PDB file of C-alpha atoms in Angstrom:
ATOM      1  CA  MET A   1       2.379  10.070  -3.106  1.00 84.00           C
ATOM      2  CA  ASN A   2       0.421   6.860  -4.647  1.00 89.00           C
ATOM      3  CA  ILE A   3       0.968   3.229  -4.045  1.00 93.00           C
ATOM      4  CA  SER A   4       2.730   2.979  -7.388  1.00 92.00           C
ATOM      5  CA  ASP A   5       5.470   5.279  -5.599  1.00 92.00           C
ATOM      6  CA  LEU A   6       6.111   2.215  -2.958  1.00 94.00           C
ATOM      7  CA  LEU A   7       5.498  -0.774  -5.465  1.00 94.00           C
ATOM      8  CA  SER A   8       6.486  -2.215  -8.708  1.00 93.00           C
ATOM      9  CA  GLN A   9       4.227  -5.240 -10.579  1.00 93.00           C
ATOM     10  CA  ASP A  10       7.595  -7.355  -9.392  1.00 93.00           C
ATOM     11  CA  SER A  11       7.156  -6.337  -5.685  1.00 96.00           C
ATOM     12  CA  VAL A  12       3.480  -8.012  -5.493  1.00 97.00           C
ATOM     13  CA  LEU A  13       3.542 -11.565  -4.704  1.00 97.00           C
ATOM     14  CA  ILE A  14       0.901 -14.356  -5.399  1.00 96.00           C
ATOM     15  CA  ASP A  15       0.066 -17.154  -3.402  1.00 96.00           C
ATOM     16  CA  VAL A  16       2.679 -17.294  -0.926  1.00 96.00           C
ATOM     17  CA  ARG A  17       2.437 -20.007   1.615  1.00 96.00           C
ATOM     18  CA  SER A  18       3.587 -19.690   5.245  1.00 94.00           C
ATOM     19  CA  SER A  19       2.993 -21.575   8.288  1.00 92.00           C
ATOM     20  CA  ASN A  20       3.492 -18.521  10.637  1.00 96.00           C
ATOM     21  CA  LYS A  21       3.795 -14.856  11.041  1.00 96.00           C
ATOM     22  CA  ARG A  22       7.711 -14.944  11.909  1.00 96.00           C
ATOM     23  CA  SER A  23       8.534 -17.433   9.044  1.00 96.00           C
ATOM     24  CA  LEU A  24       6.378 -15.115   6.653  1.00 97.00           C
ATOM     25  CA  LEU A  25       8.059 -11.825   7.672  1.00 96.00           C
ATOM     26  CA  GLN A  26      11.736 -13.622   7.329  1.00 96.00           C
ATOM     27  CA  ASP A  27      10.805 -14.688   4.061  1.00 96.00           C
ATOM     28  CA  LEU A  28       9.249 -11.344   2.883  1.00 97.00           C
ATOM     29  CA  ALA A  29      12.039  -9.400   4.310  1.00 96.00           C
ATOM     30  CA  ALA A  30      14.402 -11.536   2.532  1.00 96.00           C
ATOM     31  CA  ASN A  31      12.707 -10.865  -0.481  1.00 95.00           C
ATOM     32  CA  ALA A  32      12.343  -7.009  -0.062  1.00 95.00           C
ATOM     33  CA  ALA A  33      16.025  -6.801   1.210  1.00 94.00           C
ATOM     34  CA  THR A  34      17.132  -8.433  -2.299  1.00 93.00           C
ATOM     35  CA  ARG A  35      14.959  -5.561  -4.084  1.00 91.00           C
ATOM     36  CA  ILE A  36      16.594  -2.808  -2.141  1.00 91.00           C
ATOM     37  CA  GLY A  37      20.055  -4.056  -1.720  1.00 92.00           C
ATOM     38  CA  LEU A  38      19.945  -4.845   2.115  1.00 93.00           C
ATOM     39  CA  LYS A  39      20.893  -7.470   4.555  1.00 94.00           C
ATOM     40  CA  SER A  40      18.051  -9.856   4.875  1.00 94.00           C
ATOM     41  CA  GLU A  41      18.696 -10.183   8.543  1.00 95.00           C
ATOM     42  CA  ASP A  42      18.297  -6.439   9.057  1.00 94.00           C
ATOM     43  CA  VAL A  43      15.261  -5.968   7.377  1.00 96.00           C
ATOM     44  CA  ALA A  44      13.885  -9.236   9.107  1.00 96.00           C
ATOM     45  CA  HIS A  45      15.135  -8.026  12.478  1.00 96.00           C
ATOM     46  CA  SER A  46      13.464  -4.603  12.026  1.00 95.00           C
ATOM     47  CA  LEU A  47      10.186  -5.963  11.205  1.00 96.00           C
ATOM     48  CA  LEU A  48      10.329  -8.455  13.890  1.00 96.00           C
ATOM     49  CA  LYS A  49      11.147  -5.801  16.389  1.00 95.00           C
ATOM     50  CA  ARG A  50       8.485  -3.709  15.418  1.00 94.00           C
ATOM     51  CA  GLU A  51       6.111  -6.350  15.791  1.00 95.00           C
ATOM     52  CA  GLU A  52       7.173  -7.292  19.383  1.00 94.00           C
ATOM     53  CA  LEU A  53       5.920  -3.602  19.875  1.00 93.00           C
ATOM     54  CA  GLY A  54       2.054  -4.778  19.022  1.00 92.00           C
ATOM     55  CA  SER A  55       0.654  -6.586  16.159  1.00 92.00           C
ATOM     56  CA  THR A  56       0.257  -5.011  12.777  1.00 94.00           C
ATOM     57  CA  GLY A  57      -2.742  -7.043  11.866  1.00 94.00           C
ATOM     58  CA  LEU A  58      -5.209  -4.291  11.184  1.00 93.00           C
ATOM     59  CA  GLY A  59      -8.304  -6.797  10.962  1.00 94.00           C
ATOM     60  CA  GLY A  60     -10.334  -7.952   8.039  1.00 95.00           C
ATOM     61  CA  GLY A  61      -7.363 -10.547   7.095  1.00 97.00           C
ATOM     62  CA  ILE A  62      -4.917  -7.406   6.497  1.00 97.00           C
ATOM     63  CA  ALA A  63      -1.588  -6.928   8.064  1.00 97.00           C
ATOM     64  CA  VAL A  64       0.662  -3.847   7.370  1.00 97.00           C
ATOM     65  CA  PRO A  65       3.788  -4.779   8.826  1.00 97.00           C
ATOM     66  CA  HIS A  66       6.452  -1.665   8.635  1.00 95.00           C
ATOM     67  CA  ALA A  67       9.950  -0.627  10.232  1.00 93.00           C
ATOM     68  CA  ARG A  68      12.391   1.911   9.837  1.00 91.00           C
ATOM     69  CA  LEU A  69      16.015   1.362   8.363  1.00 92.00           C
ATOM     70  CA  ASP A  70      19.193   3.495   8.171  1.00 90.00           C
ATOM     71  CA  ALA A  71      20.450   2.250   5.160  1.00 88.00           C
ATOM     72  CA  LEU A  72      17.206   3.103   3.179  1.00 90.00           C
ATOM     73  CA  GLU A  73      16.849   6.145   1.302  1.00 88.00           C
ATOM     74  CA  ARG A  74      13.130   6.187   0.273  1.00 89.00           C
ATOM     75  CA  PRO A  75       9.885   4.240   1.308  1.00 92.00           C
ATOM     76  CA  CYS A  76       9.114   1.071  -0.500  1.00 94.00           C
ATOM     77  CA  GLY A  77       6.965  -1.458   0.278  1.00 96.00           C
ATOM     78  CA  LEU A  78       6.138  -5.426  -0.903  1.00 97.00           C
ATOM     79  CA  LEU A  79       2.823  -6.777  -1.374  1.00 98.00           C
ATOM     80  CA  ALA A  80       2.075 -10.380  -0.553  1.00 98.00           C
ATOM     81  CA  LYS A  81      -1.222 -12.277  -1.212  1.00 98.00           C
ATOM     82  CA  LEU A  82      -1.474 -15.461   1.116  1.00 98.00           C
ATOM     83  CA  LYS A  83      -2.521 -18.946  -0.169  1.00 96.00           C
ATOM     84  CA  GLN A  84      -3.889 -19.285   3.098  1.00 96.00           C
ATOM     85  CA  PRO A  85      -4.641 -17.238   5.801  1.00 97.00           C
ATOM     86  CA  ILE A  86      -2.391 -17.235   8.898  1.00 97.00           C
ATOM     87  CA  GLU A  87      -2.526 -16.524  12.557  1.00 96.00           C
ATOM     88  CA  PHE A  88      -1.267 -12.995  12.759  1.00 95.00           C
ATOM     89  CA  ASP A  89      -2.394 -11.865  16.424  1.00 93.00           C
ATOM     90  CA  ALA A  90      -4.568  -9.403  14.458  1.00 93.00           C
ATOM     91  CA  ILE A  91      -6.939  -6.913  16.361  1.00 92.00           C
ATOM     92  CA  ASP A  92      -9.870  -8.880  15.537  1.00 95.00           C
ATOM     93  CA  GLY A  93      -8.543 -12.176  15.834  1.00 94.00           C
ATOM     94  CA  GLN A  94      -8.684 -13.264  12.167  1.00 95.00           C
ATOM     95  CA  GLY A  95      -6.183 -14.875  10.263  1.00 96.00           C
ATOM     96  CA  VAL A  96      -4.421 -12.783   7.867  1.00 97.00           C
ATOM     97  CA  ASP A  97      -4.094 -13.194   3.944  1.00 97.00           C
ATOM     98  CA  ILE A  98      -3.003  -9.794   2.551  1.00 98.00           C
ATOM     99  CA  VAL A  99       0.408  -8.385   3.912  1.00 98.00           C
ATOM    100  CA  PHE A 100       1.769  -5.338   2.480  1.00 98.00           C
ATOM    101  CA  ILE A 101       5.548  -4.557   3.958  1.00 97.00           C
ATOM    102  CA  LEU A 102       6.451  -1.378   4.373  1.00 96.00           C
ATOM    103  CA  LEU A 103       9.837  -0.147   4.447  1.00 94.00           C
ATOM    104  CA  LEU A 104      10.950   3.566   5.695  1.00 92.00           C
ATOM    105  CA  PRO A 105      13.867   5.625   5.966  1.00 91.00           C
ATOM    106  CA  SER A 106      14.695   6.330   9.571  1.00 85.00           C
ATOM    107  CA  ASN A 107      15.908   9.435   8.713  1.00 77.00           C
ATOM    108  CA  VAL A 108      12.770  11.530   7.980  1.00 63.00           C
ATOM    109  CA  GLU A 109      10.686  10.670  11.079  1.00 57.00           C
ATOM    110  CA  ASN A 110       8.412  13.419  10.306  1.00 54.00           C
ATOM    111  CA  LYS A 111       7.317  11.912   6.858  1.00 54.00           C
ATOM    112  CA  GLN A 112       6.595   8.461   8.317  1.00 53.00           C
ATOM    113  CA  LEU A 113       2.978   8.634   8.550  1.00 64.00           C
ATOM    114  CA  GLY A 114       2.397   9.771   4.861  1.00 86.00           C
ATOM    115  CA  PRO A 115       3.226   6.042   3.196  1.00 91.00           C
ATOM    116  CA  LEU A 116       1.660   4.393   6.428  1.00 89.00           C
ATOM    117  CA  ALA A 117      -1.654   6.326   6.129  1.00 88.00           C
ATOM    118  CA  LEU A 118      -1.575   5.790   2.258  1.00 91.00           C
ATOM    119  CA  VAL A 119      -1.186   1.862   2.545  1.00 93.00           C
ATOM    120  CA  ALA A 120      -3.755   1.907   5.450  1.00 90.00           C
ATOM    121  CA  ARG A 121      -6.214   4.148   3.370  1.00 90.00           C
ATOM    122  CA  THR A 122      -5.986   1.804   0.680  1.00 92.00           C
ATOM    123  CA  LEU A 123      -6.409  -1.170   2.169  1.00 93.00           C
ATOM    124  CA  ARG A 124      -9.372   0.108   3.981  1.00 92.00           C
ATOM    125  CA  SER A 125     -11.489   0.477   0.745  1.00 91.00           C
ATOM    126  CA  ALA A 126     -13.723  -3.043   0.833  1.00 93.00           C
ATOM    127  CA  ASP A 127     -14.143  -2.973  -2.803  1.00 94.00           C
ATOM    128  CA  THR A 128     -10.429  -2.777  -3.304  1.00 94.00           C
ATOM    129  CA  VAL A 129      -9.528  -5.560  -0.756  1.00 95.00           C
ATOM    130  CA  SER A 130     -12.161  -7.626  -2.488  1.00 96.00           C
ATOM    131  CA  LYS A 131     -10.648  -7.429  -5.858  1.00 96.00           C
ATOM    132  CA  MET A 132      -7.226  -7.955  -4.360  1.00 96.00           C
ATOM    133  CA  ARG A 133      -8.553 -11.338  -2.974  1.00 96.00           C
ATOM    134  CA  LYS A 134      -9.717 -12.449  -6.514  1.00 96.00           C
ATOM    135  CA  SER A 135      -6.765 -11.407  -8.460  1.00 96.00           C
ATOM    136  CA  LYS A 136      -4.960 -14.446  -9.885  1.00 95.00           C
ATOM    137  CA  THR A 137      -1.886 -13.019 -11.340  1.00 96.00           C
ATOM    138  CA  GLN A 138       0.847 -10.348 -10.331  1.00 95.00           C
ATOM    139  CA  ALA A 139      -0.628  -7.827 -12.950  1.00 96.00           C
ATOM    140  CA  GLU A 140      -3.910  -8.048 -11.585  1.00 96.00           C
ATOM    141  CA  LEU A 141      -3.156  -7.612  -8.054  1.00 97.00           C
ATOM    142  CA  PHE A 142      -0.789  -4.826  -8.979  1.00 97.00           C
ATOM    143  CA  ALA A 143      -3.454  -3.179 -11.246  1.00 96.00           C
ATOM    144  CA  THR A 144      -6.105  -3.380  -8.218  1.00 95.00           C
ATOM    145  CA  ILE A 145      -3.673  -1.941  -5.379  1.00 95.00           C
ATOM    146  CA  THR A 146      -2.530   0.929  -7.672  1.00 93.00           C
ATOM    147  CA  ALA A 147      -6.232   2.104  -9.036  1.00 89.00           C
ATOM    148  CA  PRO A 148      -7.106   5.022  -7.415  1.00 77.00           C
ATOM    149  CA  VAL A 149      -9.348   4.617  -4.696  1.00 64.00           C
ATOM    150  CA  LEU A 150     -12.693   6.484  -4.440  1.00 59.00           C
TER     151      LEU A 150
END
């Protein structure tokens, strides 16, 4: 599996503005729901419910909110580069400016870690994240996130 199996160029957002984690997740959930044909309330509820278990802020300005959805048939993602970092209750206390929403089907639990591990491994590359932060367009950001991690 590759990141391009989870994302398309139009599911990459640049200069997203939000004042807090809750409103950001609701906005991104609405965007993702439109793309996958689900109700935005269902996607937002699932993401926020997962966040209640503990923040998905990984540190270094990165968060990977994720949720399982019964109606979803395959994993999919949405990547947002924020205009300004926001508080996300991240493990290191830093604000978050890169958010990768990962939505997973709930009926294949043993395969859940594959896409999540792929996203985490990709975003662990300091070089990739640095290039992502410098990206000015959707095309640049998509090319950076989908480039092979060495």
